PDB file of C-alpha atoms in Angstrom:
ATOM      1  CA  UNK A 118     145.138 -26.709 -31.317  1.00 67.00           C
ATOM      2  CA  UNK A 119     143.138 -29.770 -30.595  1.00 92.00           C
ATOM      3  CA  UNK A 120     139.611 -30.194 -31.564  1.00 92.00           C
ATOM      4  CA  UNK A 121     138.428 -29.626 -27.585  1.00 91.00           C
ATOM      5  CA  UNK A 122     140.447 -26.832 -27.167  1.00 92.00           C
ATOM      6  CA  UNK A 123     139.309 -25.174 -29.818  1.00 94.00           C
ATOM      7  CA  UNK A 124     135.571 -26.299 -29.172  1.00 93.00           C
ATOM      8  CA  UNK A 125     136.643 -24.736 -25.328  1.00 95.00           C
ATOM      9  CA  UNK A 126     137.990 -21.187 -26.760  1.00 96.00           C
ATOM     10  CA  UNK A 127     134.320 -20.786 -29.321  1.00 96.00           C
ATOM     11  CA  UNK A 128     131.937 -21.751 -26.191  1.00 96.00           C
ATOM     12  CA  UNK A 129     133.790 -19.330 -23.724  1.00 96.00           C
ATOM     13  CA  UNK A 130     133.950 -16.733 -26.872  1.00 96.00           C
ATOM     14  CA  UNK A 131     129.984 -17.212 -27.111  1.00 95.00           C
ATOM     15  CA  UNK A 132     129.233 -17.045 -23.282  1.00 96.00           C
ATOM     16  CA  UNK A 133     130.706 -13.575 -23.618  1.00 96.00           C
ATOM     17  CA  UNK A 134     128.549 -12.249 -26.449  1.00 95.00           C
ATOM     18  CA  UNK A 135     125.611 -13.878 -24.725  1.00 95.00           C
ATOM     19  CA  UNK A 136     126.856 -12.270 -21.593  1.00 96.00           C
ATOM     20  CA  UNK A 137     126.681  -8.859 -23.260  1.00 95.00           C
ATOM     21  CA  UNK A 138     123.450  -9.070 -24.927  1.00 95.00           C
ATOM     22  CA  UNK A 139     122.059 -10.983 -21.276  1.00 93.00           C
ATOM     23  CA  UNK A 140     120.765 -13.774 -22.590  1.00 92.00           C
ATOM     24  CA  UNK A 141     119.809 -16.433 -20.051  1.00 92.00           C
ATOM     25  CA  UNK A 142     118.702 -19.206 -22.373  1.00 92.00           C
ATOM     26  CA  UNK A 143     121.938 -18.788 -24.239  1.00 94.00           C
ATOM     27  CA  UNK A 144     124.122 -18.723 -21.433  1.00 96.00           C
ATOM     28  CA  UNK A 145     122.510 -21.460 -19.672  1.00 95.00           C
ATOM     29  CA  UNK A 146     122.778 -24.056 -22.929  1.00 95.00           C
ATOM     30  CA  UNK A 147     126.511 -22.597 -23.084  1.00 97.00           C
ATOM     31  CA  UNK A 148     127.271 -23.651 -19.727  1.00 98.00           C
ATOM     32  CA  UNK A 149     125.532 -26.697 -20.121  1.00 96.00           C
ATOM     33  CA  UNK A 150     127.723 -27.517 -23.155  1.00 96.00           C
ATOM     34  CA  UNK A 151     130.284 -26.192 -20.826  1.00 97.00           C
ATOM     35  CA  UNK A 152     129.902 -29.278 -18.604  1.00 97.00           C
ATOM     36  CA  UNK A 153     129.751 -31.562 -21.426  1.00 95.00           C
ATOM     37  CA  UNK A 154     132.746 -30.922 -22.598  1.00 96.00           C
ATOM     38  CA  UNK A 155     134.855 -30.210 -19.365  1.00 97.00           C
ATOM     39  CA  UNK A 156     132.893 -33.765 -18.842  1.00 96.00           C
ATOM     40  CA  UNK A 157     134.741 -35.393 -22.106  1.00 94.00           C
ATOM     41  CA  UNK A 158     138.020 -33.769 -21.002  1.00 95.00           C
ATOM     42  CA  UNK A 159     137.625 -36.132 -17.453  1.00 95.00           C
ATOM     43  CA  UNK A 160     137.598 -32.352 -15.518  1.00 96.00           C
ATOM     44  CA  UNK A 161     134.597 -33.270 -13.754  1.00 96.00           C
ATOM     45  CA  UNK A 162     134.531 -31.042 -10.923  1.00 96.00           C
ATOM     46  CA  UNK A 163     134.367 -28.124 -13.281  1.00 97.00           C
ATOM     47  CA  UNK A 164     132.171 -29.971 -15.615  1.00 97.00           C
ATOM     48  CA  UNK A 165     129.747 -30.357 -12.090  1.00 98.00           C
ATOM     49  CA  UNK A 166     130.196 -26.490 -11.767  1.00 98.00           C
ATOM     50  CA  UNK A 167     129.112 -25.585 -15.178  1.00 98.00           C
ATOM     51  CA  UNK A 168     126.060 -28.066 -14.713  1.00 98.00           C
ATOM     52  CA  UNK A 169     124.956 -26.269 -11.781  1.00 98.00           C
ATOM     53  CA  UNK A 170     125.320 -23.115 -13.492  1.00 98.00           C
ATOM     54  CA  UNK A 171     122.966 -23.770 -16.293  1.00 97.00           C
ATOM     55  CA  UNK A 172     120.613 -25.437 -13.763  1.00 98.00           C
ATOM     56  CA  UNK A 173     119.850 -22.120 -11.454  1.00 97.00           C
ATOM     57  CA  UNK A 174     119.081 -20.784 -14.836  1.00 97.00           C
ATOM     58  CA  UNK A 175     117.044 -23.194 -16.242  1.00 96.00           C
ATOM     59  CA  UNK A 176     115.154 -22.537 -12.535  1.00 96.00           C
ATOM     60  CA  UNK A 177     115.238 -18.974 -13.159  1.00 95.00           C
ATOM     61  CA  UNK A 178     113.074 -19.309 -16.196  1.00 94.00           C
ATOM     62  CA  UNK A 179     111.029 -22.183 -15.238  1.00 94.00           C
ATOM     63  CA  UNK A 180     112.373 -24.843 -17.875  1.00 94.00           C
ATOM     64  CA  UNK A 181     111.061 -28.020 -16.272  1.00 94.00           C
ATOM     65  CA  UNK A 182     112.555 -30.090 -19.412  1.00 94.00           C
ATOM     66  CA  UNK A 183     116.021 -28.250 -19.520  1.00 95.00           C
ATOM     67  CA  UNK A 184     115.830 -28.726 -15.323  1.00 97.00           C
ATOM     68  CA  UNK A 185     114.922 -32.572 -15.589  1.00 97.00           C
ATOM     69  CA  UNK A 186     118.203 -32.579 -17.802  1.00 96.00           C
ATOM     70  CA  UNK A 187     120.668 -31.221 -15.961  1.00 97.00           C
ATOM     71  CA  UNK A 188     119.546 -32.947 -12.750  1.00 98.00           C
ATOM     72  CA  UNK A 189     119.936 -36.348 -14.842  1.00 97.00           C
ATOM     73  CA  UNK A 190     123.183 -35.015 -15.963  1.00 96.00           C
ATOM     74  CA  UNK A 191     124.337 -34.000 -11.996  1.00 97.00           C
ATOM     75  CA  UNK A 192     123.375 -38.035 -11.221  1.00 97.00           C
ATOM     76  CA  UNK A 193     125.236 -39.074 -14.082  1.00 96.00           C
ATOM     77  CA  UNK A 194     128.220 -37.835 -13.150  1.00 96.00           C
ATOM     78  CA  UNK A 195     128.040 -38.368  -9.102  1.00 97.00           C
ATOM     79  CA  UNK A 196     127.283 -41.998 -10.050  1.00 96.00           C
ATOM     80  CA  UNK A 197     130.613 -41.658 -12.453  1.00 95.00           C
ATOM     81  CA  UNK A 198     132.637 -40.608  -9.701  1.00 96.00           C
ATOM     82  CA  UNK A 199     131.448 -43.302  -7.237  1.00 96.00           C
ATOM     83  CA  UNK A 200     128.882 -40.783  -5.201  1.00 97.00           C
ATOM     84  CA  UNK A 201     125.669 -43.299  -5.406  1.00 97.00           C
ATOM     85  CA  UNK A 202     124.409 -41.269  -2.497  1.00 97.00           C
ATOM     86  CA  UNK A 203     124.376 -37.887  -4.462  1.00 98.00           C
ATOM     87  CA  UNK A 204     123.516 -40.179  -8.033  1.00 97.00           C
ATOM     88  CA  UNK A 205     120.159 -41.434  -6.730  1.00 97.00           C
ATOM     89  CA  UNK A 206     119.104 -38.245  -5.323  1.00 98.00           C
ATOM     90  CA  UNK A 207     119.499 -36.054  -8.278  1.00 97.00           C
ATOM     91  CA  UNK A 208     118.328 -39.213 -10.241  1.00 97.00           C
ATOM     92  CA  UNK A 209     115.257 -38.709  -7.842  1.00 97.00           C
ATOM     93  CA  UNK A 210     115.133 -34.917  -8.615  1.00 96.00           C
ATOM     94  CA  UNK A 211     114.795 -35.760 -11.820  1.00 95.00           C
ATOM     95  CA  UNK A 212     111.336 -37.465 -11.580  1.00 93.00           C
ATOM     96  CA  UNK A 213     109.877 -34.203  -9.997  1.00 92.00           C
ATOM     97  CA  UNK A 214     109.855 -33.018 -13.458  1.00 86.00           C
TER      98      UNK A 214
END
């Protein structure tokens, strides 16, 4: 098993124990790693997903650092695919924080 896939099969096996125990921080930095690694494995429409994901739950609990992240991350990858229109504005969304 390569070294992603098996990084893939321990985050998803995590998100379900935090899932049990209903951990929001937990599951939020899971899905952000999530989108990091979908990210390094050039699925970046899932890795998008999973960013989103830990952002509404970074919102939830009012982490203005963790929220400033992920909406650098979200203009990091639009400006990686070629969306400069969505880029600067989460770039911008970023500076709210």
């Amino acid at each position: 098993m390569s070294i992603r896939k098996n990084a893939l099969k321990n985050y998803l096996l995590s998100l379900q124990i935090y899932q049990s125990e209903k951990d929001s921080t937990y599951i939020g930095s899971i899905y952000n790693s999530l989108g990091l690694l979908y990210s390094i494995m050039n699925r970046n429409n899932t890795a998008i997903d999973y960013i989103f994901k830990s952002l509404k739950i970074n919102i939830l609990i009012k982490d203005t650092l963790d929220i400033a992240d992920k909406y650098s991350s979200l203009g990091s990858m639009y400006s990686y695919l070629g969306n400069q229109y969505k880029a600067v504005y989460y770039f911008k969304k970023t500076l709210e924080f």
